[in-house]
PDB file of C-alpha atoms in Angstrom:
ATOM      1  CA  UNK A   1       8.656  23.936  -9.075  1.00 67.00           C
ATOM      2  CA  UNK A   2       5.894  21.603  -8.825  1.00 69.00           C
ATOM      3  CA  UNK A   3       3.222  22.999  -6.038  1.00 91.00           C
ATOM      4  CA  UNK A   4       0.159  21.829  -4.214  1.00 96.00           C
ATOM      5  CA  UNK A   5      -1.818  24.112  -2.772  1.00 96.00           C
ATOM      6  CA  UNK A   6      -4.514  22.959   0.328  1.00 97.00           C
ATOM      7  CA  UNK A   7      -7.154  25.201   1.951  1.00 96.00           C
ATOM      8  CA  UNK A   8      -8.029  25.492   4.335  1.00 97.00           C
ATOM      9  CA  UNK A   9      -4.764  24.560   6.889  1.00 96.00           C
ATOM     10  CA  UNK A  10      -7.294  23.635   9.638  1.00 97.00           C
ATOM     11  CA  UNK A  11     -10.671  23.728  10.041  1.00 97.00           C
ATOM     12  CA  UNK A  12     -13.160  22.960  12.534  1.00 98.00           C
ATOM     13  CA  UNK A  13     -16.553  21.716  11.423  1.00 97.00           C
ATOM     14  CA  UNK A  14     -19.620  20.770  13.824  1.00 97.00           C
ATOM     15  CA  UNK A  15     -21.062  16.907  13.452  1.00 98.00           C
ATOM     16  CA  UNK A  16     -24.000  17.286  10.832  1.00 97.00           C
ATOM     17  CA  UNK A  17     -22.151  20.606   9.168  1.00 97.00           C
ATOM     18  CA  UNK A  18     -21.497  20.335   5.394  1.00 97.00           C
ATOM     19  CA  UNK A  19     -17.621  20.506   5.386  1.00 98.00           C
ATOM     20  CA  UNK A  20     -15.265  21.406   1.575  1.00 98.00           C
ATOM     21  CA  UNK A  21     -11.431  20.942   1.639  1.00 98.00           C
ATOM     22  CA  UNK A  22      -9.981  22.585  -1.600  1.00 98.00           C
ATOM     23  CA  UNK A  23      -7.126  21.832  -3.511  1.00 98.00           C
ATOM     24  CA  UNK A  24      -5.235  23.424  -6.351  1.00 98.00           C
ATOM     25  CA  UNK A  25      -2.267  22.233  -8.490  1.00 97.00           C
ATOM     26  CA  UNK A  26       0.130  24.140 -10.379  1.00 94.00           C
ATOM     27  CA  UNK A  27       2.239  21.365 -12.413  1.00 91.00           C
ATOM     28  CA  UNK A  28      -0.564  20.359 -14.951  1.00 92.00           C
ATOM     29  CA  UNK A  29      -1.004  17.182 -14.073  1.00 92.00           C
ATOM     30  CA  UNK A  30      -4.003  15.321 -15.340  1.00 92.00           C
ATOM     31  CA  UNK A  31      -4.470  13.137 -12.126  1.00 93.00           C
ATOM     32  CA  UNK A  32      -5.681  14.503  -8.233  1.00 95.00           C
ATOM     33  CA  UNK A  33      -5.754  12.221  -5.084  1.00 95.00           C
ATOM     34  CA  UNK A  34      -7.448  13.066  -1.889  1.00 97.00           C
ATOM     35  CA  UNK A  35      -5.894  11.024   1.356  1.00 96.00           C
ATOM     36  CA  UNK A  36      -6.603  10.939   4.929  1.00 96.00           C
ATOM     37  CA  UNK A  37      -3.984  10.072   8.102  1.00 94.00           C
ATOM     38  CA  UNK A  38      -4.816   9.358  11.229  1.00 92.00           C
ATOM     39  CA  UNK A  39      -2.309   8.057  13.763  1.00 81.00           C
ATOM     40  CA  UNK A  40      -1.586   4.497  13.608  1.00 71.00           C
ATOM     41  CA  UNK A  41      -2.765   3.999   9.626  1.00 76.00           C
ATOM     42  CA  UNK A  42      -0.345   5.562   6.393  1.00 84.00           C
ATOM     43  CA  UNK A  43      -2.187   7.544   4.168  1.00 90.00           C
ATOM     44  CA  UNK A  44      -5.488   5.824   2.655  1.00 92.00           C
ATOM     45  CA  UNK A  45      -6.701   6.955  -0.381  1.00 93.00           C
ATOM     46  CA  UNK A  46     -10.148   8.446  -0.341  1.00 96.00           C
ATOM     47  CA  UNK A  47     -10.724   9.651  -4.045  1.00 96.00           C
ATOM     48  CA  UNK A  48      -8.878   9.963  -7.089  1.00 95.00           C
ATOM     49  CA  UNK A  49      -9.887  11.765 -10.576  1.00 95.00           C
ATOM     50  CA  UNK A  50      -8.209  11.373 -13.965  1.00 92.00           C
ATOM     51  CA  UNK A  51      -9.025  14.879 -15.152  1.00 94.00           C
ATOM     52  CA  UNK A  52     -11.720  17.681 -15.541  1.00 96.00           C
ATOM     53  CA  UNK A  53     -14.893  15.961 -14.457  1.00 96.00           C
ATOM     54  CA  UNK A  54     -13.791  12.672 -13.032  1.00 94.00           C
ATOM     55  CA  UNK A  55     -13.964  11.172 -10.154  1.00 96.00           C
ATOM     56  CA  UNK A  56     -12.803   7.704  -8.609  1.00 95.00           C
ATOM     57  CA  UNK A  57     -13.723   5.857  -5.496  1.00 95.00           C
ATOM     58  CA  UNK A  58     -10.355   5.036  -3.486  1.00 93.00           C
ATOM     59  CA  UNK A  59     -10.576   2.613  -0.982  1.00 91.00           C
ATOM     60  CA  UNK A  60     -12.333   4.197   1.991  1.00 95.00           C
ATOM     61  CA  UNK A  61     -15.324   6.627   0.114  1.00 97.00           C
ATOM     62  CA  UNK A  62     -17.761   6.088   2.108  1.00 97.00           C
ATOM     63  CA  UNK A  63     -19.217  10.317   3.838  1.00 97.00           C
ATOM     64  CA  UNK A  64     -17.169  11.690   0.594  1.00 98.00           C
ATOM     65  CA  UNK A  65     -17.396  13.499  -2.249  1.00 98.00           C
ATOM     66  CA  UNK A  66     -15.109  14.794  -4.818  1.00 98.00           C
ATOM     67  CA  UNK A  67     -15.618  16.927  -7.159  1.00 98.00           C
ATOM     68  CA  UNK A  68     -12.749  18.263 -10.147  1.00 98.00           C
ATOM     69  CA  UNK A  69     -14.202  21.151 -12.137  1.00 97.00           C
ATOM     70  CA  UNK A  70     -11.018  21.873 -13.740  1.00 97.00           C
ATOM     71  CA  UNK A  71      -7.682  20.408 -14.063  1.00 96.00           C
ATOM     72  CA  UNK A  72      -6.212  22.925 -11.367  1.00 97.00           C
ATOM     73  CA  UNK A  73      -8.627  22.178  -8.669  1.00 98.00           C
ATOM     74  CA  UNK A  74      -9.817  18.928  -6.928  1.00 98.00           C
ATOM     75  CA  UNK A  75     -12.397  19.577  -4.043  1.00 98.00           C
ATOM     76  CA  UNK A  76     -13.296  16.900  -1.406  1.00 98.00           C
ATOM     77  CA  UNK A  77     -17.041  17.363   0.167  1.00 98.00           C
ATOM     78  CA  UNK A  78     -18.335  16.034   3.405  1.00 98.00           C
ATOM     79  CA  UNK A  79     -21.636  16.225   3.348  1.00 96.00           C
ATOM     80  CA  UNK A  80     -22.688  15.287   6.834  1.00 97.00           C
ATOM     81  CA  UNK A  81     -19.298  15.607   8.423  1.00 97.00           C
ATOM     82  CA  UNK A  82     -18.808  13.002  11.849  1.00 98.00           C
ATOM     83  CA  UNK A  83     -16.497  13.205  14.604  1.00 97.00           C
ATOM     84  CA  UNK A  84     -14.686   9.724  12.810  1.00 96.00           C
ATOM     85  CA  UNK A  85     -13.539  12.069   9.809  1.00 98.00           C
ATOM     86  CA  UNK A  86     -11.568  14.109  12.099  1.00 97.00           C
ATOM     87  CA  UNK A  87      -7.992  13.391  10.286  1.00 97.00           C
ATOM     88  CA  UNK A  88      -5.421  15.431   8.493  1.00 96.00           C
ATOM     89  CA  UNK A  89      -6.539  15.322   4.586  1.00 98.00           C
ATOM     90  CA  UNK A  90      -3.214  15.327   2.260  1.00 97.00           C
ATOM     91  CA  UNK A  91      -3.916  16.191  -1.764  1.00 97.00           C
ATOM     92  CA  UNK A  92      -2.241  15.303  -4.651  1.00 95.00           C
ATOM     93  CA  UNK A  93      -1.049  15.501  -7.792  1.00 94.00           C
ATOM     94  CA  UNK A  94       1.044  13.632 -10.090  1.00 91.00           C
ATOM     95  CA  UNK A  95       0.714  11.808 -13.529  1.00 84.00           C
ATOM     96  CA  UNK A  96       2.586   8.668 -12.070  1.00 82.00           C
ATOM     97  CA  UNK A  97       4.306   7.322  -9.088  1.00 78.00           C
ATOM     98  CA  UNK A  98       7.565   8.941  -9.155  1.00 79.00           C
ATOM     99  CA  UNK A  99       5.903  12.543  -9.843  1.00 82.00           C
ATOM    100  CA  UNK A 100       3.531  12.533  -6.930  1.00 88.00           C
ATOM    101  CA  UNK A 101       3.641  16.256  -5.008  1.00 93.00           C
ATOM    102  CA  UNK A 102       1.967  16.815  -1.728  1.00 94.00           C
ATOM    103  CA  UNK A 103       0.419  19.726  -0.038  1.00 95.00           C
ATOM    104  CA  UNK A 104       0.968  20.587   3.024  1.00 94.00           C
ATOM    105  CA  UNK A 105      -2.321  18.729   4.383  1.00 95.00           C
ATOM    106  CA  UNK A 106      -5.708  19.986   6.134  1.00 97.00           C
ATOM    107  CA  UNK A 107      -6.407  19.667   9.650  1.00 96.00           C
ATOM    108  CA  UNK A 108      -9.466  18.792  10.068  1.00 97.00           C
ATOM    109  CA  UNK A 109     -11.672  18.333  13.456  1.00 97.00           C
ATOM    110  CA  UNK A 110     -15.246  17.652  13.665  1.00 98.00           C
ATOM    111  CA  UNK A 111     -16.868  18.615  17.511  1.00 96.00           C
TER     112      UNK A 111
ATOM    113  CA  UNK B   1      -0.259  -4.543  -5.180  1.00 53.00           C
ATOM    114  CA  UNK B   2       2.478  -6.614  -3.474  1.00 57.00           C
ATOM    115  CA  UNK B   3       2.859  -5.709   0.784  1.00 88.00           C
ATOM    116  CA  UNK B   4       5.946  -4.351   2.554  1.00 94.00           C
ATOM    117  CA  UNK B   5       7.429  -4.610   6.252  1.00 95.00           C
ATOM    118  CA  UNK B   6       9.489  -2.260   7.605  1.00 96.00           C
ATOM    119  CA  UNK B   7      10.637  -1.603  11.135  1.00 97.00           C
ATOM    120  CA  UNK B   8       8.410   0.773  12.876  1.00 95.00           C
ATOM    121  CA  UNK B   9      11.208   2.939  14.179  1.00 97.00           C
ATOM    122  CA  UNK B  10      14.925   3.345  13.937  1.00 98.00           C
ATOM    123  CA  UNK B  11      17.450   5.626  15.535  1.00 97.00           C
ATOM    124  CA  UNK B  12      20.191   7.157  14.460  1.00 97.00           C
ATOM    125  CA  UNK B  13      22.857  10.177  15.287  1.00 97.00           C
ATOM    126  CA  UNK B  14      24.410  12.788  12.932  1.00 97.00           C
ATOM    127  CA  UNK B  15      26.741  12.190  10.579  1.00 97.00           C
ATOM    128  CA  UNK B  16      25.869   8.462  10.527  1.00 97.00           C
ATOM    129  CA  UNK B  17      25.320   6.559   7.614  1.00 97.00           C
ATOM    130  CA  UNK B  18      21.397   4.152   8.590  1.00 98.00           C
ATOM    131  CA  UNK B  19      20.243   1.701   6.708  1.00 98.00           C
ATOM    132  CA  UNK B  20      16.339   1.292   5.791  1.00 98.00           C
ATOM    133  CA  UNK B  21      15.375  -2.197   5.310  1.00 98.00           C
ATOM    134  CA  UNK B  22      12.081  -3.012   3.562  1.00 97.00           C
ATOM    135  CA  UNK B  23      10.742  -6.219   2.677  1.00 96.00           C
ATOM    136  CA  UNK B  24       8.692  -7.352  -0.160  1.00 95.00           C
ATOM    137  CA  UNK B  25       8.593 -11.179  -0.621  1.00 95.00           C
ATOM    138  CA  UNK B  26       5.343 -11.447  -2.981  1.00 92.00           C
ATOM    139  CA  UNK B  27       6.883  -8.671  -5.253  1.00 92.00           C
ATOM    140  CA  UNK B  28       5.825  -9.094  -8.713  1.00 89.00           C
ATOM    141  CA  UNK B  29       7.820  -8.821 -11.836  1.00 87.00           C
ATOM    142  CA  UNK B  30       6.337  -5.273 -12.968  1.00 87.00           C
ATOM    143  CA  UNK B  31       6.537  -3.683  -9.906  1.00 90.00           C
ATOM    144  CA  UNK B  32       8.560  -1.027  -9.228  1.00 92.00           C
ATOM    145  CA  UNK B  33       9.818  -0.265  -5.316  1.00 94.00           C
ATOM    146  CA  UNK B  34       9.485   3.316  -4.480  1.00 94.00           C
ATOM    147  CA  UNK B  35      11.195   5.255  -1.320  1.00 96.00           C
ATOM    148  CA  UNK B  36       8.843   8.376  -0.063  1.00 95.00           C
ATOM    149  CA  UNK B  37       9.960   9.919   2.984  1.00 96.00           C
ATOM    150  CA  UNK B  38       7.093  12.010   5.311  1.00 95.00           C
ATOM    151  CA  UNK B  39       8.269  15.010   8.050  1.00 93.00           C
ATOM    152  CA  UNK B  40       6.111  16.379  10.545  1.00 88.00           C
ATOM    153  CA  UNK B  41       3.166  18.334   9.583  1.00 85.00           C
ATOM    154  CA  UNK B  42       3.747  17.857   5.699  1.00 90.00           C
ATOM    155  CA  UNK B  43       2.717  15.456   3.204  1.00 93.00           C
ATOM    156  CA  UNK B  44       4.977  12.844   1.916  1.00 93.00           C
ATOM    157  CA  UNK B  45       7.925  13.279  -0.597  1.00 93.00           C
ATOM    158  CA  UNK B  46       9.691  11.402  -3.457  1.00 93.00           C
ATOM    159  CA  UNK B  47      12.734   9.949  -2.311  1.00 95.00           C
ATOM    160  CA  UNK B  48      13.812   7.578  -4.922  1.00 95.00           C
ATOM    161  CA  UNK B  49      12.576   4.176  -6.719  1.00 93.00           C
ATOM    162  CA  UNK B  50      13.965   1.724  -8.897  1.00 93.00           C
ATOM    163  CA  UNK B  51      13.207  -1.735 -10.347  1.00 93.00           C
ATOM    164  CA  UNK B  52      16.283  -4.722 -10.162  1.00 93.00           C
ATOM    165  CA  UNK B  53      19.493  -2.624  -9.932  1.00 93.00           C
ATOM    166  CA  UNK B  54      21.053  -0.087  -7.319  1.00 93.00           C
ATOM    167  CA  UNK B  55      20.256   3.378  -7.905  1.00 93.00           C
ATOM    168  CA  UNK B  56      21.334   6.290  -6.278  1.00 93.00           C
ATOM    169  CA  UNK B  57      20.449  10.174  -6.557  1.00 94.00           C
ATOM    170  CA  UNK B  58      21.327  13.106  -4.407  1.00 92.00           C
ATOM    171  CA  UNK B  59      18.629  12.166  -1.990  1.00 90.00           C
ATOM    172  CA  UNK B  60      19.771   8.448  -1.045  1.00 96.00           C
ATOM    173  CA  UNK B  61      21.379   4.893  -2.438  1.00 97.00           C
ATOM    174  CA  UNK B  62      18.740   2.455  -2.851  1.00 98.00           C
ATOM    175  CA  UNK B  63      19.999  -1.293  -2.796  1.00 98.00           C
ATOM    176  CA  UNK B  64      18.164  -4.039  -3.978  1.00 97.00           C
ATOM    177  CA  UNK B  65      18.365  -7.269  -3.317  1.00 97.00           C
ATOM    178  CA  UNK B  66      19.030 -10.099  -6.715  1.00 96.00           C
ATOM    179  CA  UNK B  67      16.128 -11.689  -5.717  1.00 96.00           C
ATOM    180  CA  UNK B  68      14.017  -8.332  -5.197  1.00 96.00           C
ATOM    181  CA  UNK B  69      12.313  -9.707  -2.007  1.00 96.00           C
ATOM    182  CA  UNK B  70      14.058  -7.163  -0.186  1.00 97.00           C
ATOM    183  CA  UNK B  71      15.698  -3.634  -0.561  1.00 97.00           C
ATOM    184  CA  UNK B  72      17.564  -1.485   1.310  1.00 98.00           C
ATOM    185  CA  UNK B  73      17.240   2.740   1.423  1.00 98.00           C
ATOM    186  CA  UNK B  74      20.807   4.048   2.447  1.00 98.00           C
ATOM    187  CA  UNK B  75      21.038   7.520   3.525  1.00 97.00           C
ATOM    188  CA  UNK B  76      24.699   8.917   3.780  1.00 96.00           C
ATOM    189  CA  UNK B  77      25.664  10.973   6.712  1.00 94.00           C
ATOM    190  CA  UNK B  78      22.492  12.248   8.102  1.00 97.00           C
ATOM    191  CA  UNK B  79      21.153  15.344   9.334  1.00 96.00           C
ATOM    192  CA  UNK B  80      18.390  16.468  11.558  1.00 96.00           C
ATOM    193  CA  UNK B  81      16.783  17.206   8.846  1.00 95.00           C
ATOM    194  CA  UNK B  82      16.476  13.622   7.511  1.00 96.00           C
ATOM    195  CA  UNK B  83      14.419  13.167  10.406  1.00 97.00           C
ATOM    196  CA  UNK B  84      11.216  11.639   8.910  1.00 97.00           C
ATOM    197  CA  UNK B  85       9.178   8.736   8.490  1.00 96.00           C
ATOM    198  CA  UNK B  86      10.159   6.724   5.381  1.00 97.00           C
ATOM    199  CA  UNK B  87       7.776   4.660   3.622  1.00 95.00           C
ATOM    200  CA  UNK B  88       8.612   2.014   1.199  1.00 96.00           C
ATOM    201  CA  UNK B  89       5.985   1.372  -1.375  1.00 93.00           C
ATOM    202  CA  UNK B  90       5.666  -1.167  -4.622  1.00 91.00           C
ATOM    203  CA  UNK B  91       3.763   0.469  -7.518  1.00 88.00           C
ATOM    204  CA  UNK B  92       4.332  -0.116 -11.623  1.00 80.00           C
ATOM    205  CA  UNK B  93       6.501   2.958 -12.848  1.00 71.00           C
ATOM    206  CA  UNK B  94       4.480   5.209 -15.096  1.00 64.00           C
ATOM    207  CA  UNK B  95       1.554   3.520 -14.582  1.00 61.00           C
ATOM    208  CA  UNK B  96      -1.704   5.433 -12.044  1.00 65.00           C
ATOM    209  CA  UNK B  97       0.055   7.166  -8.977  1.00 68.00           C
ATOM    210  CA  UNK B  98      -2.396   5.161  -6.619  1.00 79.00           C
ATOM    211  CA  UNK B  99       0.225   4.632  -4.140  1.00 85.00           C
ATOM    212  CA  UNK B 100      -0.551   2.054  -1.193  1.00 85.00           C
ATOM    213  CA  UNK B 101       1.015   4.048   2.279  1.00 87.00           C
ATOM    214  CA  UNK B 102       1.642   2.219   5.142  1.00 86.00           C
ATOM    215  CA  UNK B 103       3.130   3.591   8.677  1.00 88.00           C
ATOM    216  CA  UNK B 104       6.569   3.189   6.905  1.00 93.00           C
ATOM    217  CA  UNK B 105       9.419   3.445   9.572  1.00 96.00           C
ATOM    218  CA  UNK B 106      10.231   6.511  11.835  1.00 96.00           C
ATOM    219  CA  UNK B 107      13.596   7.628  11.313  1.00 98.00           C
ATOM    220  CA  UNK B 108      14.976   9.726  14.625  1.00 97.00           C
ATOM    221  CA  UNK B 109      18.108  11.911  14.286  1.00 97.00           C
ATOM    222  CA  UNK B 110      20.220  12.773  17.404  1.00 96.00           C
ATOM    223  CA  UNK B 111      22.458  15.541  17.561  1.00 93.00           C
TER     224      UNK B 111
END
């Protein structure tokens, strides 16, 4: 069974704190998405890679980073974290739009 | 990609059969309409998709419209456990898994 795998399941960061969300994918698939929710928006895509040692811009990138060392594992970075990125993060994987798994998500609040 | 509207909420008791509605009047020929549904404190998952004709799966019956500006997602005798928001979402089939979220509609299930 296809699985997505977040870490931490909530975290709490301090404003100016350097802040990494892991994920980790099971199914093989060659592309990773990073997405953030926040009450009153659907998921917006943050950063996307295509394999081992890409990385995309989604549409809101601005105070991320991404980073994919490997196929399994697709890391997203906040540098300087603010108290705007608190969200829940949701990773992905999936090789096309009908084969997209979810994790479970990352709580994230930044004090 | 194309936009969709859906109702923001709908309500529904057990063993009823509810009707979705999405719409998607500036759908393009290529694009494929895919049904994602999202329950609390987990990230979203595949419900169903298809492209000009009905389709149906153990999940749902999706129904869509001859002139493809609108489709319907049909769940059969529900359960609490179809309690979720559903998202309707236009993407090519096969193609980059960059799905476009939006609020989708919130599906409540009364006992």
């Amino acid at each position: 069974e296809a699985a997505v795998t977040q870490s931490p399941r909530n975290k709490v960061a301090v404003t100016g704190g350097k802040v990494t969300l892991s994920c980790n994918q099971t199914n093989n698939h060659n592309n990773m998405y990073w997405y953030r929710q926040d009450t009153g928006h659907g998921l917006r895509l943050i950063h996307y890679s295509y394999g081992a040692g890409s990385t995309e811009k989604g549409d809101i990138p601005d105070g991320y980073k991404a980073s994919r060392p490997s196929q399994e594992n697709f890391s997203l970075i906040l540098e300087l974290a603010t108290p705007s990125q608190t969200s829940v993060y949701f990773c992905a994987s999936g090789n096309s739009a009908e084969t997209l798994y979810f994790g479970s998500g990352t709580r994230l609040t930044v004090l | 990609d194309a936009k969709t509207t859906q109702p923001d909420s709908m309500e529904s008791t057990e063993g009823e059969t509810v009707h979705l509605p999405c719409s998607h009047a500036t759908i393009s020929g290529n694009e494929y309409i895919y049904w994602y549904r999202q329950v609390p404190l987990q990230g979203p998952e595949y419900v169903t998709h298809g492209l000009q004709q009905n389709t149906t799966n153990s999940m749902a019956f999706l129904a869509i419209a001859s002139d493809r500006k609108s489709s319907t997602l049909i769940l059969p005798h529900v359960s609490l456990r179809d309690a979720a928001v559903y998202h309707c979402i236009l993407a090519n089939q096969g193609g980059s898994a960059k799905l476009i979220f939006g609020e989708g509609t919130k599906l409540t299930v009364s006992s």
